[in-house]
C-alpha positions as a LaTeX table, in Angstrom:
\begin{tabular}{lrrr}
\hline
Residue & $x$ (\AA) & $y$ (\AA) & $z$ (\AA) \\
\hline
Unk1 & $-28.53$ & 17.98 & 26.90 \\
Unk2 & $-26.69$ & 18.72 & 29.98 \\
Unk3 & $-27.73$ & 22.76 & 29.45 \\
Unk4 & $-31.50$ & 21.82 & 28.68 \\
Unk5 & $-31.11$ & 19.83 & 32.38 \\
Unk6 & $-29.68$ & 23.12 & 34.17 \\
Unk7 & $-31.79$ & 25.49 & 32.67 \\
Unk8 & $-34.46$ & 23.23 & 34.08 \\
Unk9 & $-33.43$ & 22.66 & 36.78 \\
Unk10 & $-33.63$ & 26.97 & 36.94 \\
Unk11 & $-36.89$ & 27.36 & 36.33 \\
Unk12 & $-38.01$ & 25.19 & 38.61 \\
Unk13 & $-35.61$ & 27.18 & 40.67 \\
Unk14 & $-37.53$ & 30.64 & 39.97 \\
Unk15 & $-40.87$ & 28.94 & 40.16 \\
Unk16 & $-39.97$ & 27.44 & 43.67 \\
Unk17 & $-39.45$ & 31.01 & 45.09 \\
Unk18 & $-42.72$ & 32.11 & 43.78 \\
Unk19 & $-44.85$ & 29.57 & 45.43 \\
Unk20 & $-45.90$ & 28.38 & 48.38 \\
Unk21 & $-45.02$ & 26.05 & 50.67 \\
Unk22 & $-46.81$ & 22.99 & 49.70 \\
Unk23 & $-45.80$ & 23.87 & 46.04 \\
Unk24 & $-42.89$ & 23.87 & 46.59 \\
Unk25 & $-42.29$ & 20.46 & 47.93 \\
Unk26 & $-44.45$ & 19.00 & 45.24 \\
Unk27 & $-42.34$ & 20.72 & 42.78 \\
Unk28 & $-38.70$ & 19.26 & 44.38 \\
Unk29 & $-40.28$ & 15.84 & 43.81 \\
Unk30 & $-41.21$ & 16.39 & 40.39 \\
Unk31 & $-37.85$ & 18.10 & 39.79 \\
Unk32 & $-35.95$ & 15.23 & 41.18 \\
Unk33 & $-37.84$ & 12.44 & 39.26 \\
Unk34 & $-36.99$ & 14.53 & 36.09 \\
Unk35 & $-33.34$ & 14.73 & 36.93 \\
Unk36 & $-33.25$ & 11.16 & 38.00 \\
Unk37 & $-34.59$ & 9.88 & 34.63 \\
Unk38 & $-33.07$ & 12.59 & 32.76 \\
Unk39 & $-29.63$ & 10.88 & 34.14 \\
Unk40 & $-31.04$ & 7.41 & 33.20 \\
Unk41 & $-31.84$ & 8.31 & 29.46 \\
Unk42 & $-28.19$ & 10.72 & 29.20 \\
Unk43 & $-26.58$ & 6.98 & 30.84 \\
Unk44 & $-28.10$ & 4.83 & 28.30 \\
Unk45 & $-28.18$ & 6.78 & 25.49 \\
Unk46 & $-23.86$ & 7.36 & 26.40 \\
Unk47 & $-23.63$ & 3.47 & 26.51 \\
Unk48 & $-25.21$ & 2.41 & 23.56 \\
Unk49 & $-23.22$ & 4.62 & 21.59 \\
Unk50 & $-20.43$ & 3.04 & 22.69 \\
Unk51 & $-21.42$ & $-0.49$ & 21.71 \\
Unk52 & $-22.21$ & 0.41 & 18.35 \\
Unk53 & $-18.96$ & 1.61 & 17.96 \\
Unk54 & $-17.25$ & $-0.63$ & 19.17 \\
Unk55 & $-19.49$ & $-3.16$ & 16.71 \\
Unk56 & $-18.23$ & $-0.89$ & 13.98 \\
Unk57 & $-14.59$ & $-1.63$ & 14.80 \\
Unk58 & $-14.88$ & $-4.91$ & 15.18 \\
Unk59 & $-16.72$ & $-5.33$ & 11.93 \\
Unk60 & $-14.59$ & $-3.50$ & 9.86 \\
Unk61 & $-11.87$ & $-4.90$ & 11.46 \\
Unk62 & $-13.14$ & $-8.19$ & 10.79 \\
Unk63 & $-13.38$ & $-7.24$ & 6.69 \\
Unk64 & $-9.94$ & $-5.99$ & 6.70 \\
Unk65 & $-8.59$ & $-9.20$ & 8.56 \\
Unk66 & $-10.53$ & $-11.32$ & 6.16 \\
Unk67 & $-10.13$ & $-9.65$ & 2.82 \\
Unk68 & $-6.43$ & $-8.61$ & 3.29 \\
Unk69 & $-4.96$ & $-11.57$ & 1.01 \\
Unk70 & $-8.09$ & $-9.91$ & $-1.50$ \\
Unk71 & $-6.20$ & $-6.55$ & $-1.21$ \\
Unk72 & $-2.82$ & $-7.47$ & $-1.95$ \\
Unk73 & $-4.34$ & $-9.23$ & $-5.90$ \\
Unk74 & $-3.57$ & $-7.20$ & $-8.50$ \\
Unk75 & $-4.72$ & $-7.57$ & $-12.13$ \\
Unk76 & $-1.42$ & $-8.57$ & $-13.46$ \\
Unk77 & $-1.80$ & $-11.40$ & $-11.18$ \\
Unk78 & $-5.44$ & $-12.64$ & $-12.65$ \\
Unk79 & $-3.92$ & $-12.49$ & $-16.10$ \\
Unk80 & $-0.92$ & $-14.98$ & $-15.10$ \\
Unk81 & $-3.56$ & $-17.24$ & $-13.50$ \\
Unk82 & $-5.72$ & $-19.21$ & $-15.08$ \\
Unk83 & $-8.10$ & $-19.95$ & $-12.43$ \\
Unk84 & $-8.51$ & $-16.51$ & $-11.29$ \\
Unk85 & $-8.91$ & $-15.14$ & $-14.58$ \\
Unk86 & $-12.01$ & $-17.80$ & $-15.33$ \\
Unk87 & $-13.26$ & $-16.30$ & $-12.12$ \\
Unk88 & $-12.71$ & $-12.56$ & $-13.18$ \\
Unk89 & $-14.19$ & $-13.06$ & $-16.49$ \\
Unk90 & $-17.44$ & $-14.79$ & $-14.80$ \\
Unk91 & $-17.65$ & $-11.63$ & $-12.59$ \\
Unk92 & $-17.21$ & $-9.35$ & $-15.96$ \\
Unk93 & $-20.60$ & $-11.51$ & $-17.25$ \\
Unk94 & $-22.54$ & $-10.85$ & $-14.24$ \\
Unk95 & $-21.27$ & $-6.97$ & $-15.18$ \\
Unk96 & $-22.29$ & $-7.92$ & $-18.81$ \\
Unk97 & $-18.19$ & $-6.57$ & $-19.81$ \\
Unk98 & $-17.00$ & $-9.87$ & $-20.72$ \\
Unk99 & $-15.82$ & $-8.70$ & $-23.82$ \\
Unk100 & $-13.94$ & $-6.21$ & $-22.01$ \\
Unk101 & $-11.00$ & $-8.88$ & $-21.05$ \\
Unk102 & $-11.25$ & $-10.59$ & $-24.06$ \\
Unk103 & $-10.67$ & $-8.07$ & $-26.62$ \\
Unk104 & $-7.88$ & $-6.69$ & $-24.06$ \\
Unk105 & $-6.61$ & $-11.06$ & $-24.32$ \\
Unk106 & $-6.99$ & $-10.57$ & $-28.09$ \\
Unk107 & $-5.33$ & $-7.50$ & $-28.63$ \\
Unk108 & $-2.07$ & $-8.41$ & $-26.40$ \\
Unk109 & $-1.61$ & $-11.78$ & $-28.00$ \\
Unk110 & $-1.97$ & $-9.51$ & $-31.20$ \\
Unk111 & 1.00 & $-7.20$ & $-29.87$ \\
Unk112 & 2.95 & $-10.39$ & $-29.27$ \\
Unk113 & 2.55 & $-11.80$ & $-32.61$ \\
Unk114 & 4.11 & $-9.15$ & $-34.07$ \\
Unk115 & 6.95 & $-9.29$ & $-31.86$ \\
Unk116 & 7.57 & $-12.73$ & $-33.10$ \\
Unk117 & 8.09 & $-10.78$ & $-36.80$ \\
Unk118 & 11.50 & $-11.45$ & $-37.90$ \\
Unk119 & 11.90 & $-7.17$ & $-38.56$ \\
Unk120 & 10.10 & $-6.62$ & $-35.30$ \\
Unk121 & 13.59 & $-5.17$ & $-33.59$ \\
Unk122 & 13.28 & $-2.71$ & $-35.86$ \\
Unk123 & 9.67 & $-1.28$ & $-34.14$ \\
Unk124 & 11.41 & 1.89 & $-32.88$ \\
Unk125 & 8.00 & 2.56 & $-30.34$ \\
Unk126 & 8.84 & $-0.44$ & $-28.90$ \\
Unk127 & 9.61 & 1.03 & $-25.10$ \\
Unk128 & 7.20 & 3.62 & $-25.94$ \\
Unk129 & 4.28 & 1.70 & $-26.61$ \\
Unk130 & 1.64 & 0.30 & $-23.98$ \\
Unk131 & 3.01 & $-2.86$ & $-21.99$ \\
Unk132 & 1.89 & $-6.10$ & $-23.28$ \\
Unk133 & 0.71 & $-8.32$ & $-20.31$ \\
Unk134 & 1.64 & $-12.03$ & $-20.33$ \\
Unk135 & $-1.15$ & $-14.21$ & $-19.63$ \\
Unk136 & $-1.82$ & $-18.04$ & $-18.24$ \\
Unk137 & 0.22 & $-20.44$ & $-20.59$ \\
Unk138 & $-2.54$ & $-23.21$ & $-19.85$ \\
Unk139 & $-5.16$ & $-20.18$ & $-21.72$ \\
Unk140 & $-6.32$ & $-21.14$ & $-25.22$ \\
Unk141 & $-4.60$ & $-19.09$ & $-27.88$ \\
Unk142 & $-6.93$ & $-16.53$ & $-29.88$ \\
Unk143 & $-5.83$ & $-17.85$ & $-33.19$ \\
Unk144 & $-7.44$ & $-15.47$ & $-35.19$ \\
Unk145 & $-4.77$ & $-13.03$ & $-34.38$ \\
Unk146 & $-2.00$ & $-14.86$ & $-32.65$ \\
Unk147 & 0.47 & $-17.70$ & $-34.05$ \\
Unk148 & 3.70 & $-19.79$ & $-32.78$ \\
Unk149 & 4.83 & $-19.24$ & $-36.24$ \\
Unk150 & 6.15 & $-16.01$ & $-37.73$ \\
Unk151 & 3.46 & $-13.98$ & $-39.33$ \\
Unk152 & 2.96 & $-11.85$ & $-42.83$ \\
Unk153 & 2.25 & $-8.58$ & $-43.40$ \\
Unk154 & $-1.17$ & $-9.14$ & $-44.57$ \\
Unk155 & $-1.83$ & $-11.96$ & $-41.74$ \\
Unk156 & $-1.12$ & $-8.98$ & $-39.28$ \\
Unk157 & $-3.56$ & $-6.84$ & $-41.38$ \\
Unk158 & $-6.11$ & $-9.46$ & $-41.31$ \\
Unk159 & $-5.68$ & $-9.85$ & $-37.74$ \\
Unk160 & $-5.96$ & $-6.01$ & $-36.80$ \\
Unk161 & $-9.11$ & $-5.67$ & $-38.92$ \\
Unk162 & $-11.07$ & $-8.98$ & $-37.47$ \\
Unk163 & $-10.34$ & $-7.20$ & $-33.90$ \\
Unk164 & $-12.16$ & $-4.40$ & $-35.39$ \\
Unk165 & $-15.05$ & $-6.11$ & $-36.67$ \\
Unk166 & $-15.12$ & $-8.10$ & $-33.63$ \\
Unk167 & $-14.53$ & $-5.61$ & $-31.02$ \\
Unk168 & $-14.83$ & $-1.98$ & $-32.07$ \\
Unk169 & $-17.63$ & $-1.80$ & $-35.12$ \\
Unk170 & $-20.66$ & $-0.47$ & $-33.84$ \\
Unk171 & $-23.39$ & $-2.83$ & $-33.16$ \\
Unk172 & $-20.85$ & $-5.70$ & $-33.38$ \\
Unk173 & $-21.64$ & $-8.99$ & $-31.01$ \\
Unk174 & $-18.94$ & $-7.92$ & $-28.43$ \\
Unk175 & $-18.60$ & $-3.92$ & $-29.03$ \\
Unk176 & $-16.65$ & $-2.66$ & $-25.93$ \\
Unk177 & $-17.57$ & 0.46 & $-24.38$ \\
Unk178 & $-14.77$ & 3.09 & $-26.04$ \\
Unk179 & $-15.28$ & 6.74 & $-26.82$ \\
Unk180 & $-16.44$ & 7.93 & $-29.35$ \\
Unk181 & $-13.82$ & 9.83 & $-30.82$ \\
Unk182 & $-11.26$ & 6.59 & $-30.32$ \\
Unk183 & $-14.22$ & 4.52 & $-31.96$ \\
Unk184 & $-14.21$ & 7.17 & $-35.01$ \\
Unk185 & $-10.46$ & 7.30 & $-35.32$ \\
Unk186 & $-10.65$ & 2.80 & $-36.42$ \\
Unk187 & $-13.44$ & 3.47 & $-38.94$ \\
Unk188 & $-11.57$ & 6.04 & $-40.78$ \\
Unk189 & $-8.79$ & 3.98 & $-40.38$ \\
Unk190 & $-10.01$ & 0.37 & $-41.73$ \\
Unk191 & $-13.64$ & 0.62 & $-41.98$ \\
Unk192 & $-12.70$ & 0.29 & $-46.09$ \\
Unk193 & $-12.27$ & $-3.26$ & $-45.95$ \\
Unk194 & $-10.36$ & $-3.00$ & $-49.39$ \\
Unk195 & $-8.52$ & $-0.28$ & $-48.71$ \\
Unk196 & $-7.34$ & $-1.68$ & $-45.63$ \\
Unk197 & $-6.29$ & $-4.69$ & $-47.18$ \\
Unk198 & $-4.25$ & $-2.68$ & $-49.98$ \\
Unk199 & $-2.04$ & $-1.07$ & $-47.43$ \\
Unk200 & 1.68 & $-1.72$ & $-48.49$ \\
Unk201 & 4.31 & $-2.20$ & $-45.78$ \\
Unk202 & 5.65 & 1.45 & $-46.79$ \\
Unk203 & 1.58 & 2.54 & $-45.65$ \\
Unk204 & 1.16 & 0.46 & $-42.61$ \\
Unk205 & 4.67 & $-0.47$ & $-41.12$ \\
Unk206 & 5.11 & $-2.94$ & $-37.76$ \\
Unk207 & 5.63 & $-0.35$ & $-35.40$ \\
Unk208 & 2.04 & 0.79 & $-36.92$ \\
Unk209 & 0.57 & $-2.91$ & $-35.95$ \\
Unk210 & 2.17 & $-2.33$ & $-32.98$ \\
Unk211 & 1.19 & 0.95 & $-31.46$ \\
Unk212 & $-2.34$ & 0.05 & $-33.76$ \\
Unk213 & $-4.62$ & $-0.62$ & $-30.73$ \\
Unk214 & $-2.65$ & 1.13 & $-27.76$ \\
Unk215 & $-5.42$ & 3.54 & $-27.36$ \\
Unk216 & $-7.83$ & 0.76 & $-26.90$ \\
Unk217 & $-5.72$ & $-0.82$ & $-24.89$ \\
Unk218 & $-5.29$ & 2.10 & $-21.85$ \\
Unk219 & $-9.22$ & 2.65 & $-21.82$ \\
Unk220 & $-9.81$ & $-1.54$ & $-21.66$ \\
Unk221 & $-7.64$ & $-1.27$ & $-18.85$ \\
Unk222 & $-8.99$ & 1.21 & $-17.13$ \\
Unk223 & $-12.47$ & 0.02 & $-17.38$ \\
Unk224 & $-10.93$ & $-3.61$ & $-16.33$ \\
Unk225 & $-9.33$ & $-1.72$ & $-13.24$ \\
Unk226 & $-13.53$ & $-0.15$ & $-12.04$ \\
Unk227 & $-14.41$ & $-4.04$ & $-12.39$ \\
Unk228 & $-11.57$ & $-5.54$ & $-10.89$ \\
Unk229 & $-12.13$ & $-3.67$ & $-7.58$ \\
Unk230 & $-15.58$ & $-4.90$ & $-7.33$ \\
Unk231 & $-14.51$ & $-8.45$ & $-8.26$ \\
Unk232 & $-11.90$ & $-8.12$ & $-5.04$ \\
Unk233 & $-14.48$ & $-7.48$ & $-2.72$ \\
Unk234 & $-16.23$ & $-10.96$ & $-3.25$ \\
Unk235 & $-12.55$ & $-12.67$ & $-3.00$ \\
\hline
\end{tabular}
């Protein structure tokens, strides 16, 4: 702007030499009311730039002030709290995922079951196996695949397969959104009902429960972690 204003300012310059005398003056006015208001709009244009960024900071300076208890939530901590998780969940509806955190509920009270096997020391991918998330006490139990009591071989089997039909059977009520491949690798796996059901221990040991639904379990969580960002920013 300030180069568009000399060069200008130059021409007028050049043309000033060229003309006459009463030209000339005419011209100086002209010139000055240019410069004048050029200086006006360069002085106002400078200033309101200035408060709009100095509304910007304040404003985001205002969401980080107000949202910073927001930042510090994690997931782990909507899972231990009750409240919070009824509130995630009713953000996962208004996503229509619901069934996202409750087959991830379902399949970790699964995991814990097992745990509560009296062989289940003997699950050697114990350490190696995704980490089981503890959730609300005051949460009602799924007890379609969870019990206080110790469970049997086939209750585990049953329990593994009505998370299947449930969760990960195409065009089931709640199907959660899992690739293909992982979605492939549970049909060949127990989409046989009966064969499923026929699986001796020596087929389908614990440490096979366990480690059964891990897969699901890492692309839940990721897809939990997309929603759970979004659900912060409303906190």
């Amino acid at each position: 702007l300030a180069a568009m204003v000399a060069s200008i300012i130059l021409i007028n310059g050049m043309y000033a030499f060229l003309l006459d005398e009463e030209w000339k003056e005419d011209l100086a006015i002209s010139s000055g009311w240019f410069c004048i208001s050029t200086g006006l709009f360069v002085n106002v244009m400078v200033c309101t730039k200035w408060v709009i960024d100095k509304m910007d900071i304040d404003q985001r300076n205002s969401v980080h002030d107000s949202g910073s208890d927001s930042q510090l939530l994690k997931l782990s901590n909507v899972f231990i709290d009750a409240p919070l998780f009824y509130k995630f969940l009713y953000h996962l509806r208004h996503e229509f995922s619901s069934e996202l955190l409750l087959a991830y509920y379902e399949i970790s009270y699964f995991k814990q079951w097992i745990l509560l096997s009296e062989n289940s020391t003997m699950v050697p991918n114990l350490m190696q196996s995704f980490v089981v998330h503890r959730f609300a006490d005051s949460l009602p139990k799924p007890n379609k695949v969870y019990s206080a009591d110790e469970p049997t071989h086939d209750q585990l089997k049953e329990a593994a397969r009505h998370i299947f039909v449930k969760y990960i059977e195409t065009g089931c009520n709640k199907e959660i959104n899992i690739s293909f491949h992982c979605r492939e690798s549970y049909y060949a796996l127990m989409g046989d009902a009966e064969s499923w059901n026929n699986r001796t221990t020596d087929q389908l040991s614990l440490s096979d429960l366990y480690t059964l639904y891990d897969k699901v379990l890492y692309e839940l969580y990721s897809l939990l972690l997309h929603s759970f960002y979004r659900f912060k920013q409303y906190q």
